[in-house]
Amino acid sequence: MNPAVDIGYTVETLKMDTVNRTQKVSKTPGGKGLNVSRVLKQLGSPVLATGLLGGHIGAFIKEKLDEVALENNFYPIQSETRNCIAILHEGLQTEILEAGPTITPEEQAGFLAHFETLLKEVDLITISGSLPAGMDETLYATIIEKAAKASIPVLLDTSGKTLKIALEAATKPVLIKPNQEELAGLLGVPEATTVEELKKQLNSPLFDGVDWVVVSLGSKGALAKHEGVFYQVSIPKVNAVNPVGSGDSTIAGLAHAIAKGESVESILKTAVTAGTLNAMEAQTGFINMENFDTIFNAVTVEKV
Ligand code: ATP
């Protein structure tokens, strides 16, 4: 709902209170939803990206998605879509993140109507990231309810209050994928240090009615709860280059395998394989499919 153009500037040293010049500039469509979309396309799933886009920056995002044939159908808003800046310097990354546009009530209603027309074209929905200012915190819960009425499962990857509201609503998402920090934040408890503690956290009544709770554990893989059974998913040792966007890639793997009606084991293996493949690449929201089988065959799933 709040995409961005990710601008990357590389400078040797970042000097304060003066001019910094650079020729190393990258400008790419960014945001969690677009990471998921890109990886789904790489996995071979037909995908349609939607959300809100406005102004010249919004038009730039659309142009870039069209260039790589990533099908998209965004709802237009009045205000300008945001830029997010990352400055790479001295081995560090300094970021300046715009909050993004404030959405009017009319635009929110317009988006929901637009979304309902798209429901006819899809058989599974993923929602990623936070909501822009001005939007009701219940928006994801509303989307989940509308999708459920059309018998379309929703995979939800968000955090904090937005996630809590969606979990407390009458109609639940089919899947959530918090990382350990998000899970602890959601339950208001310290991060679990053992599998037993994690299992206890996942037995919270807050997750009743949610078909899949997949807790991603970075280089340690994932722990999932599905229909009351816990699964520990372990990954092989790999050379992690840039794990940013690995959670988004995990969601893409989950969506891809669930939409294809794969087995529980295959769904979990596909998910962490996609996350791991992303961590092995410098580019965010990108996987090298040539390595898919090698990683997939080395991932293990064990009931715990
Ligand atoms: P992000 O917010 O950056 O998208 P996240 O915190 O939601 O990530 P993680 O738990 O960090 O998600 O990672 C998701 C998956 O990606 C893991 O289950 C694992 O398969 C893979 N992964 C992440 N970090 C690493 C790493 N350092 N080495 C190997 N695989 C990794």
mmCIF file of C-alpha atoms and ligand atoms in Angstrom:
data_model
loop_
_atom_site.group_PDB
_atom_site.id
_atom_site.type_symbol
_atom_site.label_atom_id
_atom_site.label_comp_id
_atom_site.label_asym_id
_atom_site.label_seq_id
_atom_site.Cartn_x
_atom_site.Cartn_y
_atom_site.Cartn_z
ATOM 1 C CA MET A 1 0.000 0.000 0.000
ATOM 2 C CA ASN A 2 2.965 2.320 0.414
ATOM 3 C CA PRO A 3 5.521 1.480 -2.286
ATOM 4 C CA ALA A 4 8.608 3.580 -2.926
ATOM 5 C CA VAL A 5 11.326 4.250 -5.394
ATOM 6 C CA ASP A 6 14.435 2.984 -3.626
ATOM 7 C CA ILE A 7 17.299 5.357 -4.404
ATOM 8 C CA GLY A 8 20.803 4.128 -3.691
ATOM 9 C CA TYR A 9 23.751 6.557 -3.593
ATOM 10 C CA THR A 10 27.284 5.257 -3.121
ATOM 11 C CA VAL A 11 29.938 7.687 -1.824
ATOM 12 C CA GLU A 12 33.417 6.928 -0.511
ATOM 13 C CA THR A 13 32.904 8.971 2.635
ATOM 14 C CA LEU A 14 29.753 10.759 3.741
ATOM 15 C CA LYS A 15 30.665 14.326 4.668
ATOM 16 C CA MET A 16 28.341 16.271 6.966
ATOM 17 C CA ASP A 17 27.253 19.867 6.427
ATOM 18 C CA THR A 18 28.714 20.043 2.941
ATOM 19 C CA VAL A 19 28.134 18.722 -0.575
ATOM 20 C CA ASN A 20 28.554 15.010 -1.373
ATOM 21 C CA ARG A 21 28.772 14.077 -5.059
ATOM 22 C CA THR A 22 28.269 10.675 -6.618
ATOM 23 C CA GLN A 23 27.979 8.996 -9.996
ATOM 24 C CA LYS A 24 26.904 5.694 -8.497
ATOM 25 C CA VAL A 25 23.132 5.979 -8.416
ATOM 26 C CA SER A 26 20.414 3.336 -8.600
ATOM 27 C CA LYS A 27 16.661 3.939 -8.717
ATOM 28 C CA THR A 28 14.383 0.911 -8.512
ATOM 29 C CA PRO A 29 10.763 0.198 -7.563
ATOM 30 C CA GLY A 30 10.844 -0.900 -3.940
ATOM 31 C CA GLY A 31 8.714 -1.990 -1.050
ATOM 32 C CA LYS A 32 7.834 -5.382 0.388
ATOM 33 C CA GLY A 33 4.864 -6.054 -1.888
ATOM 34 C CA LEU A 34 6.945 -5.524 -5.007
ATOM 35 C CA ASN A 35 9.700 -7.815 -3.640
ATOM 36 C CA VAL A 36 7.085 -10.541 -3.186
ATOM 37 C CA SER A 37 5.732 -9.916 -6.707
ATOM 38 C CA ARG A 38 9.170 -10.115 -8.330
ATOM 39 C CA VAL A 39 10.090 -13.375 -6.588
ATOM 40 C CA LEU A 40 6.677 -14.931 -7.376
ATOM 41 C CA LYS A 41 7.311 -14.149 -11.036
ATOM 42 C CA GLN A 42 10.745 -15.750 -10.829
ATOM 43 C CA LEU A 43 9.248 -18.851 -9.223
ATOM 44 C CA GLY A 44 6.954 -19.069 -12.238
ATOM 45 C CA SER A 45 3.651 -17.967 -10.706
ATOM 46 C CA PRO A 46 1.484 -15.562 -12.689
ATOM 47 C CA VAL A 47 1.271 -12.450 -10.490
ATOM 48 C CA LEU A 48 -0.580 -9.129 -10.454
ATOM 49 C CA ALA A 49 0.732 -6.289 -8.259
ATOM 50 C CA THR A 50 -1.659 -3.717 -6.841
ATOM 51 C CA GLY A 51 -1.724 -0.924 -4.274
ATOM 52 C CA LEU A 52 -1.566 2.869 -4.498
ATOM 53 C CA LEU A 53 0.570 4.974 -6.845
ATOM 54 C CA GLY A 54 0.627 8.743 -7.305
ATOM 55 C CA GLY A 55 2.393 11.492 -9.229
ATOM 56 C CA HIS A 56 5.583 11.259 -11.278
ATOM 57 C CA ILE A 57 7.223 8.825 -8.889
ATOM 58 C CA GLY A 58 4.204 6.554 -9.110
ATOM 59 C CA ALA A 59 4.383 6.746 -12.917
ATOM 60 C CA PHE A 60 8.102 5.854 -12.762
ATOM 61 C CA ILE A 61 7.313 2.733 -10.719
ATOM 62 C CA LYS A 62 4.671 1.645 -13.225
ATOM 63 C CA GLU A 63 7.071 2.239 -16.132
ATOM 64 C CA LYS A 64 9.784 0.118 -14.483
ATOM 65 C CA LEU A 65 7.345 -2.722 -13.701
ATOM 66 C CA ASP A 66 6.070 -2.670 -17.292
ATOM 67 C CA GLU A 67 9.681 -2.797 -18.564
ATOM 68 C CA VAL A 68 10.182 -6.157 -16.826
ATOM 69 C CA ALA A 69 6.642 -7.317 -17.722
ATOM 70 C CA LEU A 70 5.521 -7.474 -14.104
ATOM 71 C CA GLU A 71 1.759 -7.246 -14.482
ATOM 72 C CA ASN A 72 0.329 -4.451 -12.331
ATOM 73 C CA ASN A 73 -2.931 -2.626 -11.733
ATOM 74 C CA PHE A 74 -2.499 0.093 -9.098
ATOM 75 C CA TYR A 75 -5.145 2.545 -7.902
ATOM 76 C CA PRO A 76 -4.135 6.160 -8.668
ATOM 77 C CA ILE A 77 -3.917 8.694 -5.813
ATOM 78 C CA GLN A 78 -3.461 12.473 -5.833
ATOM 79 C CA SER A 79 -0.291 12.761 -3.742
ATOM 80 C CA GLU A 80 3.151 11.757 -4.853
ATOM 81 C CA THR A 81 4.444 8.236 -4.096
ATOM 82 C CA ARG A 82 7.539 8.324 -1.897
ATOM 83 C CA ASN A 83 11.274 7.965 -2.430
ATOM 84 C CA CYS A 84 13.416 6.093 0.083
ATOM 85 C CA ILE A 85 17.123 6.905 0.075
ATOM 86 C CA ALA A 86 19.975 4.624 1.108
ATOM 87 C CA ILE A 87 23.493 6.068 1.158
ATOM 88 C CA LEU A 88 26.258 3.481 1.046
ATOM 89 C CA HIS A 89 29.458 4.834 2.570
ATOM 90 C CA GLU A 90 32.484 3.455 4.410
ATOM 91 C CA GLY A 91 30.863 0.015 4.585
ATOM 92 C CA LEU A 92 27.804 1.558 6.264
ATOM 93 C CA GLN A 93 24.266 2.190 5.047
ATOM 94 C CA THR A 94 22.529 5.408 6.098
ATOM 95 C CA GLU A 95 18.857 5.563 5.159
ATOM 96 C CA ILE A 96 16.365 8.391 4.816
ATOM 97 C CA LEU A 97 12.832 7.026 4.530
ATOM 98 C CA GLU A 98 9.955 9.278 3.533
ATOM 99 C CA ALA A 99 6.704 8.551 5.371
ATOM 100 C CA GLY A 100 4.861 8.695 2.059
ATOM 101 C CA PRO A 101 1.537 10.213 1.030
ATOM 102 C CA THR A 102 -1.510 10.665 3.262
ATOM 103 C CA ILE A 103 -4.502 8.857 1.812
ATOM 104 C CA THR A 104 -7.924 10.525 1.776
ATOM 105 C CA PRO A 105 -11.116 8.651 2.794
ATOM 106 C CA GLU A 106 -12.311 8.874 -0.833
ATOM 107 C CA GLU A 107 -9.076 7.281 -2.066
ATOM 108 C CA GLN A 108 -9.368 4.495 0.485
ATOM 109 C CA ALA A 109 -12.944 3.752 -0.643
ATOM 110 C CA GLY A 110 -11.793 3.945 -4.273
ATOM 111 C CA PHE A 111 -9.009 1.458 -3.622
ATOM 112 C CA LEU A 112 -11.367 -1.015 -1.953
ATOM 113 C CA ALA A 113 -13.749 -0.856 -4.930
ATOM 114 C CA HIS A 114 -10.773 -1.334 -7.279
ATOM 115 C CA PHE A 115 -9.569 -4.271 -5.174
ATOM 116 C CA GLU A 116 -12.969 -5.958 -5.440
ATOM 117 C CA THR A 117 -12.816 -5.862 -9.229
ATOM 118 C CA LEU A 118 -9.345 -7.515 -9.095
ATOM 119 C CA LEU A 119 -10.665 -10.321 -6.859
ATOM 120 C CA LYS A 120 -12.235 -11.874 -9.946
ATOM 121 C CA GLU A 121 -8.793 -12.355 -11.500
ATOM 122 C CA VAL A 122 -6.873 -14.064 -8.678
ATOM 123 C CA ASP A 123 -6.888 -17.235 -6.610
ATOM 124 C CA LEU A 124 -4.587 -16.185 -3.757
ATOM 125 C CA ILE A 125 -3.598 -12.828 -2.225
ATOM 126 C CA THR A 126 -0.475 -11.753 -0.359
ATOM 127 C CA ILE A 127 -0.394 -8.532 1.657
ATOM 128 C CA SER A 128 2.943 -7.115 2.784
ATOM 129 C CA GLY A 129 4.114 -4.110 4.736
ATOM 130 C CA SER A 130 2.589 -1.207 6.597
ATOM 131 C CA LEU A 131 -0.294 1.112 5.737
ATOM 132 C CA PRO A 132 0.212 4.708 4.602
ATOM 133 C CA ALA A 133 -1.034 7.582 6.775
ATOM 134 C CA GLY A 134 -4.747 8.288 6.523
ATOM 135 C CA MET A 135 -5.776 4.683 5.926
ATOM 136 C CA ASP A 136 -7.904 2.856 8.473
ATOM 137 C CA GLU A 137 -5.872 0.446 10.577
ATOM 138 C CA THR A 138 -8.653 -2.051 9.856
ATOM 139 C CA LEU A 139 -7.981 -1.970 6.094
ATOM 140 C CA TYR A 140 -6.209 -5.339 5.948
ATOM 141 C CA ALA A 141 -8.970 -6.920 8.037
ATOM 142 C CA THR A 142 -11.515 -5.508 5.546
ATOM 143 C CA ILE A 143 -9.525 -6.888 2.602
ATOM 144 C CA ILE A 144 -9.294 -10.322 4.263
ATOM 145 C CA GLU A 145 -13.043 -10.375 4.817
ATOM 146 C CA LYS A 146 -13.820 -9.407 1.215
ATOM 147 C CA ALA A 147 -11.383 -12.047 -0.058
ATOM 148 C CA ALA A 148 -12.867 -14.724 2.222
ATOM 149 C CA LYS A 149 -16.335 -13.988 0.847
ATOM 150 C CA ALA A 150 -14.901 -14.777 -2.591
ATOM 151 C CA SER A 151 -13.172 -17.918 -1.144
ATOM 152 C CA ILE A 152 -9.710 -16.452 -1.772
ATOM 153 C CA PRO A 153 -7.022 -17.146 0.861
ATOM 154 C CA VAL A 154 -4.934 -14.226 2.136
ATOM 155 C CA LEU A 155 -1.316 -14.450 3.311
ATOM 156 C CA LEU A 156 -0.540 -11.481 5.580
ATOM 157 C CA ASP A 157 2.960 -10.175 6.331
ATOM 158 C CA THR A 158 2.678 -7.082 8.464
ATOM 159 C CA SER A 159 3.464 -6.190 12.059
ATOM 160 C CA GLY A 160 2.341 -4.262 15.139
ATOM 161 C CA LYS A 161 -1.159 -2.913 15.495
ATOM 162 C CA THR A 162 -2.214 -3.646 11.901
ATOM 163 C CA LEU A 163 -1.367 -7.336 12.391
ATOM 164 C CA LYS A 164 -3.075 -7.475 15.777
ATOM 165 C CA ILE A 165 -6.288 -5.969 14.390
ATOM 166 C CA ALA A 166 -6.289 -8.484 11.514
ATOM 167 C CA LEU A 167 -5.798 -11.373 13.957
ATOM 168 C CA GLU A 168 -8.572 -10.172 16.245
ATOM 169 C CA ALA A 169 -11.097 -9.801 13.410
ATOM 170 C CA ALA A 170 -13.795 -12.419 12.843
ATOM 171 C CA THR A 171 -12.277 -13.528 9.517
ATOM 172 C CA LYS A 172 -8.621 -14.560 9.882
ATOM 173 C CA PRO A 173 -5.807 -14.516 7.347
ATOM 174 C CA VAL A 174 -4.877 -18.013 6.178
ATOM 175 C CA LEU A 175 -1.213 -17.395 6.966
ATOM 176 C CA ILE A 176 1.009 -14.966 8.836
ATOM 177 C CA LYS A 177 4.824 -14.883 8.783
ATOM 178 C CA PRO A 178 6.233 -12.905 11.679
ATOM 179 C CA ASN A 179 9.962 -13.036 12.401
ATOM 180 C CA GLN A 180 10.948 -13.632 16.018
ATOM 181 C CA GLU A 181 11.082 -9.936 16.854
ATOM 182 C CA GLU A 182 7.654 -9.276 15.317
ATOM 183 C CA LEU A 183 6.171 -12.283 17.129
ATOM 184 C CA ALA A 184 7.515 -11.133 20.493
ATOM 185 C CA GLY A 185 6.318 -7.573 19.826
ATOM 186 C CA LEU A 186 2.860 -8.831 18.905
ATOM 187 C CA LEU A 187 2.516 -10.881 22.092
ATOM 188 C CA GLY A 188 4.271 -8.288 24.288
ATOM 189 C CA VAL A 189 6.822 -10.865 25.519
ATOM 190 C CA PRO A 190 10.630 -11.237 25.193
ATOM 191 C CA GLU A 191 11.983 -13.082 22.130
ATOM 192 C CA ALA A 192 11.916 -16.871 22.554
ATOM 193 C CA THR A 193 15.330 -18.485 22.985
ATOM 194 C CA THR A 194 14.315 -22.139 22.567
ATOM 195 C CA VAL A 195 11.997 -24.104 20.286
ATOM 196 C CA GLU A 196 9.830 -24.977 23.297
ATOM 197 C CA GLU A 197 9.408 -21.284 24.144
ATOM 198 C CA LEU A 198 8.546 -20.514 20.536
ATOM 199 C CA LYS A 199 5.953 -23.288 20.466
ATOM 200 C CA LYS A 200 4.427 -21.895 23.644
ATOM 201 C CA GLN A 201 4.195 -18.454 22.051
ATOM 202 C CA LEU A 202 2.528 -19.938 18.964
ATOM 203 C CA ASN A 203 -0.090 -21.599 21.149
ATOM 204 C CA SER A 204 -1.413 -18.139 22.075
ATOM 205 C CA PRO A 205 -5.194 -17.891 21.472
ATOM 206 C CA LEU A 206 -4.396 -14.892 19.233
ATOM 207 C CA PHE A 207 -3.487 -17.413 16.489
ATOM 208 C CA ASP A 208 -6.655 -19.518 16.812
ATOM 209 C CA GLY A 209 -8.251 -19.910 13.388
ATOM 210 C CA VAL A 210 -5.065 -18.987 11.492
ATOM 211 C CA ASP A 211 -4.222 -21.968 9.326
ATOM 212 C CA TRP A 212 -0.475 -21.303 9.094
ATOM 213 C CA VAL A 213 1.837 -19.399 11.423
ATOM 214 C CA VAL A 214 5.339 -19.417 9.957
ATOM 215 C CA VAL A 215 8.013 -17.809 12.138
ATOM 216 C CA SER A 216 11.082 -17.063 10.045
ATOM 217 C CA LEU A 217 14.341 -17.388 11.967
ATOM 218 C CA GLY A 218 16.922 -15.862 9.599
ATOM 219 C CA SER A 219 19.875 -18.215 9.052
ATOM 220 C CA LYS A 220 18.203 -20.757 11.358
ATOM 221 C CA GLY A 221 15.338 -21.372 8.890
ATOM 222 C CA ALA A 222 11.807 -21.337 10.279
ATOM 223 C CA LEU A 223 9.384 -22.834 12.768
ATOM 224 C CA ALA A 224 5.850 -23.323 11.533
ATOM 225 C CA LYS A 225 2.521 -24.250 13.087
ATOM 226 C CA HIS A 226 -0.076 -25.773 10.785
ATOM 227 C CA GLU A 227 -3.281 -27.452 11.953
ATOM 228 C CA GLY A 228 -1.882 -27.797 15.471
ATOM 229 C CA VAL A 229 1.347 -29.507 14.327
ATOM 230 C CA PHE A 230 4.763 -27.833 14.668
ATOM 231 C CA TYR A 231 7.429 -28.129 11.989
ATOM 232 C CA GLN A 232 11.061 -27.116 12.268
ATOM 233 C CA VAL A 233 12.518 -26.169 8.891
ATOM 234 C CA SER A 234 16.318 -26.171 8.683
ATOM 235 C CA ILE A 235 18.419 -24.713 5.894
ATOM 236 C CA PRO A 236 21.912 -25.615 4.676
ATOM 237 C CA LYS A 237 24.877 -23.337 5.378
ATOM 238 C CA VAL A 238 25.108 -20.800 2.571
ATOM 239 C CA ASN A 239 27.108 -17.699 1.779
ATOM 240 C CA ALA A 240 24.641 -14.960 2.794
ATOM 241 C CA VAL A 241 25.396 -11.791 0.818
ATOM 242 C CA ASN A 242 22.321 -9.644 1.538
ATOM 243 C CA PRO A 243 19.399 -11.030 3.579
ATOM 244 C CA VAL A 244 17.246 -7.894 3.124
ATOM 245 C CA GLY A 245 13.988 -8.987 1.481
ATOM 246 C CA SER A 246 14.428 -12.637 2.500
ATOM 247 C CA GLY A 247 11.182 -12.521 4.466
ATOM 248 C CA ASP A 248 9.392 -11.192 1.375
ATOM 249 C CA SER A 249 10.903 -13.997 -0.697
ATOM 250 C CA THR A 250 9.693 -16.498 1.917
ATOM 251 C CA ILE A 251 6.147 -15.164 1.487
ATOM 252 C CA ALA A 252 6.511 -15.550 -2.287
ATOM 253 C CA GLY A 253 7.586 -19.181 -1.784
ATOM 254 C CA LEU A 254 4.640 -19.842 0.514
ATOM 255 C CA ALA A 255 2.153 -18.243 -1.905
ATOM 256 C CA HIS A 256 3.608 -20.097 -4.893
ATOM 257 C CA ALA A 257 3.423 -23.532 -3.247
ATOM 258 C CA ILE A 258 0.053 -23.009 -1.495
ATOM 259 C CA ALA A 259 -1.548 -21.802 -4.746
ATOM 260 C CA LYS A 260 -0.282 -24.952 -6.454
ATOM 261 C CA GLY A 261 -1.824 -27.123 -3.723
ATOM 262 C CA GLU A 262 1.506 -28.671 -2.720
ATOM 263 C CA SER A 263 2.080 -30.835 0.383
ATOM 264 C CA VAL A 264 2.834 -29.275 3.796
ATOM 265 C CA GLU A 265 6.472 -30.344 3.495
ATOM 266 C CA SER A 266 6.838 -28.934 -0.003
ATOM 267 C CA ILE A 267 5.173 -25.627 0.974
ATOM 268 C CA LEU A 268 7.617 -25.153 3.851
ATOM 269 C CA LYS A 269 10.629 -26.213 1.795
ATOM 270 C CA THR A 270 9.707 -23.881 -1.078
ATOM 271 C CA ALA A 271 9.258 -21.006 1.387
ATOM 272 C CA VAL A 272 12.648 -21.214 3.068
ATOM 273 C CA THR A 273 14.359 -22.070 -0.216
ATOM 274 C CA ALA A 274 13.098 -18.787 -1.698
ATOM 275 C CA GLY A 275 14.180 -16.870 1.440
ATOM 276 C CA THR A 276 17.611 -18.483 1.426
ATOM 277 C CA LEU A 277 18.127 -17.900 -2.307
ATOM 278 C CA ASN A 278 17.389 -14.198 -1.763
ATOM 279 C CA ALA A 279 19.941 -14.005 1.057
ATOM 280 C CA MET A 280 22.549 -15.413 -1.342
ATOM 281 C CA GLU A 281 22.138 -12.511 -3.805
ATOM 282 C CA ALA A 282 23.192 -8.862 -3.562
ATOM 283 C CA GLN A 283 19.909 -7.690 -5.100
ATOM 284 C CA THR A 284 16.870 -7.323 -2.805
ATOM 285 C CA GLY A 285 13.801 -9.348 -3.814
ATOM 286 C CA PHE A 286 15.710 -11.449 -6.323
ATOM 287 C CA ILE A 287 16.483 -15.180 -6.476
ATOM 288 C CA ASN A 288 18.668 -17.215 -8.822
ATOM 289 C CA MET A 289 16.440 -20.095 -9.941
ATOM 290 C CA GLU A 290 19.507 -22.069 -11.097
ATOM 291 C CA ASN A 291 20.259 -22.774 -7.422
ATOM 292 C CA PHE A 292 16.671 -23.667 -6.504
ATOM 293 C CA ASP A 293 16.918 -27.470 -6.627
ATOM 294 C CA THR A 294 20.234 -27.590 -4.744
ATOM 295 C CA ILE A 295 18.864 -25.574 -1.816
ATOM 296 C CA PHE A 296 15.408 -27.205 -1.909
ATOM 297 C CA ASN A 297 16.951 -30.689 -1.673
ATOM 298 C CA ALA A 298 19.165 -29.642 1.258
ATOM 299 C CA VAL A 299 16.301 -28.137 3.323
ATOM 300 C CA THR A 300 14.852 -30.440 5.958
ATOM 301 C CA VAL A 301 11.421 -30.427 7.604
ATOM 302 C CA GLU A 302 10.921 -32.171 10.913
ATOM 303 C CA LYS A 303 7.887 -32.396 13.202
ATOM 304 C CA VAL A 304 8.799 -31.036 16.641
HETATM 305 P P1 ATP B 1 13.159 -9.147 5.884
HETATM 306 O O1 ATP B 1 12.327 -8.301 6.792
HETATM 307 O O2 ATP B 1 14.567 -8.664 5.670
HETATM 308 O O3 ATP B 1 12.495 -9.464 4.577
HETATM 309 P P2 ATP B 1 12.542 -11.248 7.815
HETATM 310 O O4 ATP B 1 13.091 -10.840 9.152
HETATM 311 O O5 ATP B 1 11.094 -11.130 7.580
HETATM 312 O O6 ATP B 1 13.359 -10.575 6.631
HETATM 313 P P3 ATP B 1 14.169 -13.631 8.023
HETATM 314 O O7 ATP B 1 13.731 -14.490 9.153
HETATM 315 O O8 ATP B 1 15.393 -12.810 8.218
HETATM 316 O O9 ATP B 1 12.928 -12.785 7.530
HETATM 317 O O10 ATP B 1 14.464 -14.547 6.747
HETATM 318 C C1 ATP B 1 13.503 -15.280 6.034
HETATM 319 C C2 ATP B 1 14.164 -16.515 5.437
HETATM 320 O O11 ATP B 1 15.276 -16.144 4.604
HETATM 321 C C3 ATP B 1 14.756 -17.479 6.481
HETATM 322 O O12 ATP B 1 13.782 -18.412 6.906
HETATM 323 C C4 ATP B 1 15.883 -18.127 5.675
HETATM 324 O O13 ATP B 1 15.373 -19.140 4.820
HETATM 325 C C5 ATP B 1 16.382 -16.992 4.785
HETATM 326 N N1 ATP B 1 17.502 -16.258 5.407
HETATM 327 C C6 ATP B 1 17.450 -15.083 6.068
HETATM 328 N N2 ATP B 1 18.678 -14.719 6.510
HETATM 329 C C7 ATP B 1 19.525 -15.684 6.106
HETATM 330 C C8 ATP B 1 20.937 -15.897 6.234
HETATM 331 N N3 ATP B 1 21.716 -15.039 6.887
HETATM 332 N N4 ATP B 1 21.464 -17.017 5.677
HETATM 333 C C9 ATP B 1 20.678 -17.887 5.014
HETATM 334 N N5 ATP B 1 19.353 -17.751 4.855
HETATM 335 C C10 ATP B 1 18.781 -16.668 5.397
#
